[in-house]
Coordinates of C-alpha atoms in Angstrom, one line a residue:
M1 CA 45.6 -92.7 80.7
R2 CA 44.3 -94.4 77.6
S3 CA 41.1 -92.5 77.6
Y4 CA 43.1 -89.2 77.7
L5 CA 45.0 -90.1 74.7
V6 CA 41.9 -91.0 72.8
M7 CA 40.2 -87.7 73.6
N8 CA 43.4 -85.8 72.7
G9 CA 43.5 -87.6 69.3
R10 CA 39.9 -86.6 68.5
R11 CA 40.6 -82.9 69.3
K12 CA 43.5 -83.0 66.8
Q13 CA 41.2 -84.4 64.1
K14 CA 38.6 -81.7 64.5
G15 CA 41.2 -79.0 64.4
Q16 CA 42.7 -80.5 61.3
G17 CA 39.2 -80.5 59.5
I18 CA 38.7 -76.9 60.4
V19 CA 42.0 -75.9 59.0
E20 CA 41.4 -77.9 55.8
F21 CA 38.0 -76.3 55.3
A22 CA 39.4 -72.9 55.8
L23 CA 42.0 -73.6 53.1
I24 CA 39.4 -75.0 50.6
L25 CA 36.6 -72.3 51.3
P26 CA 38.1 -69.5 49.1
I27 CA 38.6 -71.8 46.2
L28 CA 35.0 -73.2 46.6
L29 CA 33.6 -69.6 46.8
L30 CA 35.5 -68.7 43.7
L31 CA 34.1 -71.6 41.8
V32 CA 30.6 -70.8 42.9
L33 CA 30.9 -67.2 41.9
G34 CA 32.5 -68.2 38.6
V35 CA 29.5 -70.4 37.8
I36 CA 27.1 -67.6 38.7
E37 CA 29.0 -65.1 36.5
V38 CA 29.1 -67.5 33.5
G39 CA 25.4 -68.0 33.8
R40 CA 24.8 -64.3 34.1
L41 CA 27.0 -63.7 31.0
L42 CA 25.1 -66.2 29.0
F43 CA 21.8 -64.7 30.1
I44 CA 22.9 -61.2 29.0
Y45 CA 24.1 -62.5 25.6
V46 CA 20.8 -64.3 25.0
A47 CA 18.9 -61.2 26.0
V48 CA 20.9 -58.9 23.7
T49 CA 20.5 -61.3 20.7
S50 CA 16.8 -61.8 21.3
S51 CA 16.3 -58.1 21.6
S52 CA 17.9 -57.2 18.3
R53 CA 16.0 -60.0 16.5
E54 CA 12.6 -59.1 18.0
A55 CA 13.1 -55.4 17.1
A56 CA 14.2 -56.2 13.5
R57 CA 11.2 -58.6 13.1
F58 CA 8.8 -55.9 14.4
G59 CA 10.2 -53.2 12.1
S60 CA 10.0 -55.3 9.0
A61 CA 6.5 -56.6 9.4
V62 CA 3.6 -55.7 7.1
G63 CA 0.9 -53.4 8.3
E64 CA 0.3 -50.2 10.3
L65 CA 0.1 -49.6 14.0
P66 CA -3.2 -48.4 15.6
S67 CA -1.7 -44.9 15.4
G68 CA -1.7 -45.2 11.5
Q69 CA 2.1 -45.2 11.4
K70 CA 4.2 -47.7 9.5
R71 CA 6.0 -50.2 11.6
Y72 CA 9.4 -49.5 10.1
S73 CA 9.2 -45.8 10.9
D74 CA 7.9 -46.0 14.5
C75 CA 11.2 -45.7 16.4
T76 CA 9.6 -45.8 19.8
A77 CA 7.7 -49.0 19.1
I78 CA 10.7 -50.7 17.7
R79 CA 12.8 -49.8 20.7
S80 CA 10.0 -51.0 23.0
A81 CA 10.0 -54.4 21.3
A82 CA 13.7 -54.7 22.0
S83 CA 13.8 -53.3 25.5
G84 CA 10.8 -55.5 26.5
I85 CA 13.0 -58.6 26.2
G86 CA 16.3 -57.0 27.3
S87 CA 15.1 -55.0 30.3
L88 CA 16.4 -57.7 32.7
A89 CA 19.8 -57.3 31.1
G90 CA 19.8 -53.6 31.7
I91 CA 19.2 -52.6 28.0
S92 CA 18.0 -49.0 27.6
P93 CA 16.6 -47.2 24.5
N94 CA 20.0 -45.5 24.1
D95 CA 21.6 -48.9 23.7
I96 CA 19.5 -49.7 20.6
V97 CA 20.7 -48.3 17.2
I98 CA 18.2 -48.6 14.3
Q99 CA 19.4 -48.0 10.7
Y100 CA 18.2 -48.5 7.1
D101 CA 20.1 -49.6 4.0
S102 CA 19.3 -50.6 0.4
G103 CA 19.8 -54.4 1.0
L104 CA 22.2 -56.8 -0.8
A105 CA 21.1 -56.1 -4.4
N106 CA 24.4 -54.3 -5.1
L107 CA 26.4 -57.4 -3.8
I108 CA 28.0 -55.4 -1.0
A109 CA 28.4 -57.5 2.2
T110 CA 27.8 -54.5 4.5
P111 CA 25.7 -51.9 2.6
T112 CA 26.0 -48.3 3.7
P113 CA 23.0 -47.1 5.7
Y114 CA 21.1 -44.2 4.2
A115 CA 19.0 -43.2 7.2
S116 CA 18.6 -43.9 10.9
C117 CA 15.8 -43.9 13.5
P118 CA 16.5 -41.3 16.2
V119 CA 15.5 -41.8 19.9
G120 CA 12.0 -40.4 20.3
G121 CA 11.8 -39.5 16.6
V122 CA 10.3 -41.0 13.4
G123 CA 12.1 -43.0 10.7
P124 CA 12.3 -42.3 7.0
S125 CA 9.3 -42.2 4.7
D126 CA 10.9 -43.1 1.4
V127 CA 11.6 -46.8 2.2
E128 CA 11.1 -49.0 -0.8
L129 CA 10.5 -52.7 -1.3
G130 CA 13.9 -54.5 -0.8
D131 CA 15.3 -52.1 1.7
R132 CA 16.4 -53.5 5.0
I133 CA 16.1 -52.5 8.7
T134 CA 19.1 -53.2 10.8
V135 CA 18.9 -53.2 14.7
R136 CA 22.1 -53.2 16.7
V137 CA 21.8 -53.7 20.5
I138 CA 24.9 -53.0 22.7
T139 CA 25.3 -53.4 26.4
N140 CA 28.4 -53.6 28.7
Y141 CA 29.0 -56.7 30.8
R142 CA 30.7 -56.1 34.2
P143 CA 31.1 -58.9 36.9
I144 CA 29.1 -58.5 40.1
V145 CA 32.1 -59.4 42.2
P146 CA 35.3 -57.7 41.0
I147 CA 37.5 -60.6 42.4
V148 CA 36.3 -62.8 39.5
P149 CA 39.0 -62.7 36.8
I150 CA 36.7 -61.6 34.0
P151 CA 37.4 -58.1 32.6
P152 CA 34.4 -55.9 31.6
F153 CA 33.6 -56.0 27.8
P154 CA 30.8 -55.0 25.5
I155 CA 28.2 -57.5 24.2
Q156 CA 26.4 -56.6 21.0
S157 CA 24.1 -58.2 18.5
V158 CA 23.1 -57.0 15.0
S159 CA 20.0 -58.3 13.1
S160 CA 18.8 -57.3 9.7
R161 CA 15.6 -58.0 7.9
T162 CA 14.1 -57.0 4.6
I163 CA 11.2 -54.6 4.9
I164 CA 8.0 -56.0 3.3
E165 CA 6.8 -52.6 2.2
A166 CA 3.8 -52.2 -0.2
V167 CA 3.1 -55.9 -0.3
P168 CA -0.6 -56.5 -0.2
V169 CA -1.9 -58.9 2.5
G170 CA -5.4 -60.2 2.0
T171 CA -7.4 -63.2 1.2
A172 CA -6.6 -65.8 -1.4
A173 CA -9.2 -64.2 -3.7
V174 CA -6.8 -61.4 -4.5
L175 CA -4.1 -63.8 -5.8
P176 CA -5.8 -64.6 -9.2
T177 CA -5.6 -60.9 -10.1
I178 CA -1.8 -61.0 -9.6
T179 CA -1.0 -64.1 -11.6
P180 CA -2.4 -62.9 -15.0
T181 CA -0.2 -59.8 -15.2
P182 CA 1.4 -60.3 -18.5
T183 CA 5.0 -59.3 -19.1
P184 CA 5.1 -56.5 -21.7
V185 CA 5.9 -58.1 -25.0
L186 CA 7.0 -54.9 -26.8
P187 CA 9.1 -52.1 -25.4
K188 CA 7.7 -48.6 -25.3
M189 CA 8.5 -45.7 -27.6
W190 CA 7.8 -41.9 -27.6
V191 CA 8.5 -38.7 -29.5
E192 CA 11.8 -37.3 -28.1
N193 CA 12.2 -34.2 -30.2
I194 CA 10.9 -32.2 -33.2
T195 CA 12.8 -29.6 -35.2
I196 CA 11.4 -27.3 -37.9
V197 CA 13.2 -25.7 -40.8
V198 CA 11.4 -23.3 -43.3
N199 CA 13.1 -22.7 -46.6
N200 CA 12.2 -21.4 -50.1
P201 CA 13.7 -23.7 -52.8
R202 CA 11.3 -22.7 -55.5
G203 CA 11.0 -18.9 -55.6
Q204 CA 7.9 -17.7 -53.9
Q205 CA 6.8 -21.1 -52.7
Y206 CA 7.7 -21.8 -49.1
E207 CA 8.4 -25.3 -47.7
A208 CA 8.4 -26.5 -44.1
V209 CA 10.5 -29.5 -43.1
A210 CA 9.8 -31.2 -39.7
T211 CA 12.3 -33.8 -38.4
V212 CA 10.8 -36.0 -35.7
T213 CA 13.1 -38.1 -33.4
V214 CA 11.6 -41.3 -31.9
R215 CA 13.3 -43.2 -29.1
G216 CA 12.3 -46.1 -26.9
G217 CA 13.2 -49.4 -25.3
N218 CA 15.4 -50.3 -22.4
P219 CA 18.2 -49.3 -22.8
I220 CA 16.8 -46.3 -24.7
L221 CA 17.9 -46.4 -28.3
P222 CA 16.6 -44.8 -31.6
V223 CA 13.5 -46.6 -32.9
T224 CA 13.8 -47.6 -36.6
N225 CA 11.0 -48.6 -39.1
A226 CA 8.4 -46.6 -37.1
T227 CA 5.7 -44.8 -39.1
V228 CA 5.2 -41.1 -38.2
A229 CA 2.3 -39.0 -39.5
G230 CA 2.0 -35.3 -38.9
E231 CA -0.1 -32.3 -39.8
F232 CA 1.0 -28.8 -40.8
S233 CA -1.7 -26.3 -39.8
G234 CA -2.2 -22.6 -40.5
D235 CA -4.3 -20.7 -43.1
T236 CA -4.6 -24.1 -44.7
S237 CA -3.4 -27.5 -43.7
S238 CA -1.5 -30.5 -45.1
S239 CA -0.5 -33.9 -43.9
D240 CA 2.5 -36.1 -44.5
S241 CA 3.9 -39.4 -43.2
A242 CA 7.4 -41.0 -43.3
G243 CA 9.3 -43.9 -41.7
T244 CA 12.2 -43.5 -39.2
N245 CA 15.7 -44.1 -40.4
G246 CA 18.6 -45.7 -38.5
F247 CA 18.9 -42.7 -36.3
G248 CA 15.2 -42.9 -35.3
Q249 CA 14.3 -39.8 -37.4
A250 CA 11.5 -39.2 -39.8
V251 CA 11.4 -36.2 -42.2
L252 CA 8.0 -34.8 -43.0
T253 CA 7.5 -31.9 -45.5
S254 CA 4.7 -29.4 -46.5
D255 CA 4.8 -27.1 -49.5
S256 CA 1.6 -25.3 -48.6
V257 CA 3.2 -22.9 -46.1
N258 CA 2.7 -19.2 -47.0
R259 CA 4.7 -16.1 -46.2
D260 CA 3.0 -15.8 -42.8
W261 CA 4.5 -19.1 -41.7
N262 CA 5.1 -17.8 -38.2
G263 CA 1.4 -18.5 -37.3
W264 CA 1.7 -22.2 -38.4
T265 CA 2.1 -25.3 -36.2
F266 CA 3.2 -28.9 -36.8
C267 CA 1.9 -31.8 -34.7
V268 CA 2.5 -35.5 -34.7
T269 CA -0.8 -37.3 -35.2
V270 CA 0.1 -41.0 -35.5
L271 CA 3.1 -43.0 -34.3
T272 CA 3.1 -46.8 -34.9
S273 CA 5.8 -49.5 -35.0
P274 CA 5.8 -53.2 -35.3
T275 CA 8.5 -53.5 -32.7
H276 CA 7.4 -50.9 -30.0
I277 CA 4.3 -49.7 -28.2
Y278 CA 3.5 -46.0 -28.3
D279 CA 3.7 -44.4 -24.8
A280 CA 2.3 -40.8 -25.1
S281 CA 3.0 -40.1 -21.4
R282 CA 6.8 -40.0 -22.1
N283 CA 6.6 -37.5 -25.0
K284 CA 8.9 -34.5 -24.6
K285 CA 6.9 -32.7 -27.3
T286 CA 4.3 -33.5 -30.0
C287 CA 3.6 -30.0 -31.4
V288 CA 5.9 -27.3 -32.4
S289 CA 5.2 -23.8 -33.5
I290 CA 6.9 -23.0 -36.8
E291 CA 7.8 -19.6 -35.5
N292 CA 10.3 -21.5 -33.4
A293 CA 11.8 -23.1 -36.5
T294 CA 15.5 -23.8 -36.3
P295 CA 17.3 -22.4 -38.1
T296 CA 15.1 -19.4 -38.8
P297 CA 15.4 -18.6 -42.6
T298 CA 17.4 -15.5 -42.5
F299 CA 17.1 -15.2 -46.3
T300 CA 13.4 -14.6 -46.3
P301 CA 13.7 -10.9 -45.4
T302 CA 16.4 -10.3 -48.0
F303 CA 14.2 -12.0 -50.6
T304 CA 11.3 -9.7 -50.3
P305 CA 13.2 -6.5 -50.8
T306 CA 14.9 -7.8 -54.0
P307 CA 11.7 -7.3 -56.0
S308 CA 11.5 -3.8 -54.7
N309 CA 15.0 -3.2 -56.4
T310 CA 13.6 -4.4 -59.7
P311 CA 12.0 -1.0 -60.3
T312 CA 15.5 0.4 -60.6
P313 CA 15.4 -0.6 -64.3
S314 CA 12.5 1.9 -64.5
N315 CA 15.3 4.5 -63.8
T316 CA 17.0 3.3 -66.9
P317 CA 14.8 5.7 -68.9
T318 CA 17.6 8.1 -68.0
P319 CA 19.1 7.0 -71.3
S320 CA 16.1 8.9 -72.8
N321 CA 18.3 11.9 -72.1
T322 CA 20.9 10.5 -74.4
P323 CA 18.9 11.7 -77.5
T324 CA 20.9 14.9 -77.1
P325 CA 23.7 13.2 -78.9
T326 CA 21.3 12.1 -81.6
P327 CA 22.2 15.0 -83.9
T328 CA 25.8 13.9 -84.0
N329 CA 25.4 10.2 -84.2
T330 CA 21.9 8.6 -84.3
P331 CA 23.3 5.1 -83.9
G332 CA 24.8 6.3 -80.6
P333 CA 21.5 6.1 -78.7
S334 CA 20.7 2.7 -80.0
P335 CA 23.6 1.1 -78.1
T336 CA 22.6 2.9 -74.9
P337 CA 19.2 1.2 -75.0
S338 CA 21.1 -1.9 -75.5
R339 CA 22.3 -1.4 -72.0
T340 CA 18.7 -1.6 -70.8
P341 CA 19.1 -5.4 -70.8
T342 CA 21.5 -4.8 -67.9
P343 CA 18.5 -5.0 -65.7
T344 CA 18.4 -8.6 -66.8
R345 CA 21.1 -8.9 -64.2
T346 CA 18.4 -8.4 -61.6
P347 CA 18.2 -12.2 -61.6
T348 CA 21.7 -12.1 -60.0
P349 CA 20.0 -10.8 -56.8
T350 CA 17.9 -14.0 -57.1
N351 CA 21.2 -15.8 -56.9
T352 CA 21.5 -14.2 -53.5
F353 CA 19.0 -16.8 -52.7
T354 CA 21.9 -19.2 -52.7
P355 CA 22.4 -18.4 -48.9
S356 CA 19.5 -20.9 -48.4
P357 CA 21.9 -23.7 -47.9
T358 CA 24.0 -21.6 -45.5
P359 CA 21.6 -20.6 -42.8
T360 CA 23.7 -19.5 -39.9
P361 CA 23.1 -22.0 -37.1
V362 CA 21.3 -20.6 -34.2
C363 CA 22.5 -23.4 -31.9
Q364 CA 26.2 -22.6 -31.4
Y365 CA 27.3 -24.8 -28.6
S366 CA 30.1 -27.4 -28.1
S367 CA 30.3 -30.0 -25.5
G368 CA 32.6 -32.7 -24.2
S369 CA 32.5 -35.9 -26.3
T370 CA 32.5 -38.2 -23.3
F371 CA 31.3 -38.3 -19.7
T372 CA 33.8 -38.3 -16.9
F373 CA 32.8 -39.8 -13.5
D374 CA 34.0 -40.2 -9.9
A375 CA 32.2 -42.5 -7.5
N376 CA 28.5 -41.5 -7.8
N377 CA 29.0 -38.3 -9.8
L378 CA 28.9 -37.9 -13.6
F379 CA 30.5 -34.8 -15.3
W380 CA 29.9 -33.2 -18.7
T381 CA 31.3 -29.9 -20.1
I382 CA 29.3 -27.5 -22.3
T383 CA 30.6 -24.4 -24.1
N384 CA 28.5 -21.4 -25.2
N385 CA 29.8 -20.2 -28.6
N386 CA 26.9 -17.7 -29.1
T387 CA 27.5 -14.0 -28.8
T388 CA 25.2 -13.7 -25.8
A389 CA 24.6 -15.6 -22.6
R390 CA 22.2 -18.5 -22.5
T391 CA 20.3 -20.1 -19.6
I392 CA 19.3 -23.8 -19.1
S393 CA 15.6 -24.2 -19.4
S394 CA 15.3 -28.0 -19.0
I395 CA 17.4 -31.1 -18.4
A396 CA 16.3 -34.5 -19.6
F397 CA 18.2 -37.5 -18.3
I398 CA 16.7 -40.0 -20.7
N399 CA 18.4 -43.2 -19.6
W400 CA 20.7 -44.6 -17.0
P401 CA 21.3 -48.2 -15.8
G402 CA 18.7 -49.6 -13.4
V403 CA 21.3 -51.6 -11.5
P404 CA 21.2 -51.7 -8.5
A405 CA 17.5 -51.4 -8.1
S406 CA 18.0 -48.7 -5.5
Q407 CA 19.8 -46.4 -7.9
K408 CA 18.4 -42.8 -7.8
L409 CA 19.1 -39.5 -9.5
Q410 CA 19.4 -37.0 -6.7
R411 CA 21.0 -33.7 -7.8
F412 CA 22.2 -31.5 -10.7
Y413 CA 25.1 -29.1 -10.2
F414 CA 26.2 -26.5 -12.7
S415 CA 29.9 -25.5 -12.1
G416 CA 29.5 -26.4 -8.4
S417 CA 26.1 -24.6 -7.8
I418 CA 23.2 -26.9 -7.0
I419 CA 20.4 -26.2 -9.4
W420 CA 18.0 -29.2 -8.8
N421 CA 17.5 -31.6 -5.9
G422 CA 15.1 -34.5 -6.2
N423 CA 14.7 -38.3 -5.8
S424 CA 14.1 -39.8 -9.2
T425 CA 14.1 -43.6 -9.1
S426 CA 13.8 -44.5 -12.8
P427 CA 14.5 -42.8 -16.2
P428 CA 13.6 -40.7 -18.0
T429 CA 13.9 -37.7 -15.6
I430 CA 12.8 -34.4 -17.1
V431 CA 13.4 -31.2 -15.1
S432 CA 11.9 -28.0 -16.4
G433 CA 10.9 -26.3 -13.2
G434 CA 11.5 -26.3 -9.4
W435 CA 15.0 -25.0 -9.9
L436 CA 17.2 -24.1 -6.9
G437 CA 19.2 -21.0 -6.6
T438 CA 18.9 -18.1 -9.0
P439 CA 18.7 -18.1 -12.9
A440 CA 22.3 -16.9 -12.8
D441 CA 23.4 -20.3 -11.4
R442 CA 22.0 -21.9 -14.7
Q443 CA 23.5 -19.2 -17.0
L444 CA 26.3 -19.9 -19.4
N445 CA 28.0 -16.7 -20.6
S446 CA 29.2 -16.2 -24.1
G447 CA 32.5 -18.0 -24.8
S448 CA 32.5 -19.7 -21.3
T449 CA 32.6 -23.4 -20.4
K450 CA 30.8 -24.9 -17.4
T451 CA 30.5 -28.5 -16.1
L452 CA 27.1 -30.1 -15.5
Q453 CA 27.4 -32.6 -12.6
S454 CA 24.8 -35.4 -12.2
Q455 CA 24.8 -37.0 -8.7
F456 CA 23.4 -40.4 -8.1
F457 CA 22.6 -42.3 -4.9
N458 CA 24.9 -45.3 -5.7
N459 CA 28.2 -45.4 -7.6
I460 CA 28.2 -45.1 -11.4
Q461 CA 27.3 -48.5 -12.9
A462 CA 28.0 -49.9 -16.3
G463 CA 25.4 -49.1 -19.0
L464 CA 24.0 -46.5 -21.4
Y465 CA 23.7 -42.9 -20.3
V466 CA 21.7 -40.5 -22.4
L467 CA 21.4 -36.8 -21.4
D468 CA 19.8 -33.8 -23.2
V469 CA 20.2 -30.1 -22.0
T470 CA 17.8 -27.5 -23.5
F471 CA 18.7 -23.7 -23.3
N472 CA 16.3 -20.8 -23.4
D473 CA 16.9 -20.4 -27.2
N474 CA 15.3 -23.9 -27.7
C475 CA 18.7 -25.4 -28.6
V476 CA 19.3 -28.9 -27.3
V477 CA 22.8 -30.3 -26.5
S478 CA 22.9 -34.1 -26.3
I479 CA 25.2 -36.9 -25.3
S480 CA 24.8 -40.7 -25.4
Q481 CA 27.5 -42.9 -24.1
F482 CA 27.9 -46.5 -22.8
I483 CA 30.1 -46.3 -19.7
T484 CA 32.1 -49.2 -18.4
P485 CA 33.6 -48.3 -14.9

C-alpha cells in the first residue's frame, strides 16, 4: 500500500513538470527569437553604415582607376564598394544613392546637390576641389518571424567626404616646389576701354583725343596714378603719355592728325603703376581705329563746304553793273562797293564751327541705376533711345564676389530669352561669341526697354558687381554697384 502511494506521487510530479514546461516554452522561444532578431537588426545597421562609409571613401580618393576614369565619377565602382560589404544585408545597387554638392563653404548645414550618379552611368566631370560626394544607403528591415513584436522600418546611413580632386600625389621631392610659391604682392590691372574723339579746335588743324580707362584689383576698381603711354599712327605718327585720374582714366592727345583721320589708329604702348601689376591677358582692347571715334565729328563735312561758299563774294562784281547809275550820281556806286565788305561775314560760317562742343552723342541709351535681384538672379534694365534698333555684340561681367568659392556665372537672359549658357568660375567673364538663339533675341528696338538677367549658381552674395554691355554701334552701357542682400 505504501509503495503504491509513492509511485502515484512520482507520476504526479512528472505530469506537473511537463505542464510547467509547456507553459514556459512559448515565452522561452519568444526570448530566443527576440535575441536573434536584435542581433540581426544590429548586423544590418552595421552593414548599412559601413557600406555608405566605404563607398564615400572610395569615391573621394585621389587617383584614377585602371580604366582611366576618375574614382568620383565611376558610379559602378562606387556601388560595388558599397554592396561588397552590404551584400549579406541584402543591399542592392538600387539601394545606393550617390550625389555631389559644393561642400560647406557657404555655411549651409545641408548643401543642395548639383549632380547625381545614375545606376550604370557616369558621374559629373566638372567636380572641383572642395566639392563633396555623399553616399546614402537605404534598406528595409523586416523580422524573420512575424510574431516578434517589431514592425518593419527602413534603415539608412549617409556619409559625405570631400573630393581630393587635382591634388598632386608624389614623392617628397615635389614639396619644395610648392612652398616657395609667393603670394602676389601687387594686384593686377588692365586696359578696360578706349574711346576716341576727333575735333578741330584750331581751324584746319585736327586733333585726336584718346581716353584710356584702366581697372584692376579685387574687387575691381579704377586704378589711379598709373602711367599710360600711347601712339597715334597714320600718315605720320605721334606719341603721348598721361597719368590716370580718380576715375582710372588717362587722356592722350595728338595734333598731327590730318583730314584723312579715318585711316589712323591709336594703341596703348606702355602701362605702369606703382600699386598694380600689368596683366595684358585681361585687356578688353589696346588698339582702336580712329574711324570708330565716338562721337564722330559731324562738323567736319560742314566745314569743308564753307570755303566753297567763299567764292560767292566773287559774285559781288554784280555791283559792277551799278555803273549805270553813274551818270546820275557818281557817289552812288561808291557805297555799293562798300557793300563788298559784306563778304567779310563769311567768317560767320566759321562760327558754325561752334557746333564742335555739341557733337550729337551716338550712344543714346539709358539704363537702370541699380541692380535688382532674386535668389541667384541679377536683373538690369536697358532702354534704346536711338532711332534704329541695336543688337548686343558683347557682355563683360567684370566683377562679382568670389564667395562662396563655388559661385559660378551660368547664363544670360535678355527679356526671358536665353542668349548665353556657360560655366564661368571667376571674373572677368567676357562673352562676344557662342550666342544662343537668334540675333533677334539680342536686339533692342528703338524706344524699347528690355531686362538683362544674369543667373549665378548660388544665391546673390554681398559685394561689388561691375557689368558692361556693348552694342553693335560700339556703344558701351555700364553699371557698378555694391550689393548687400
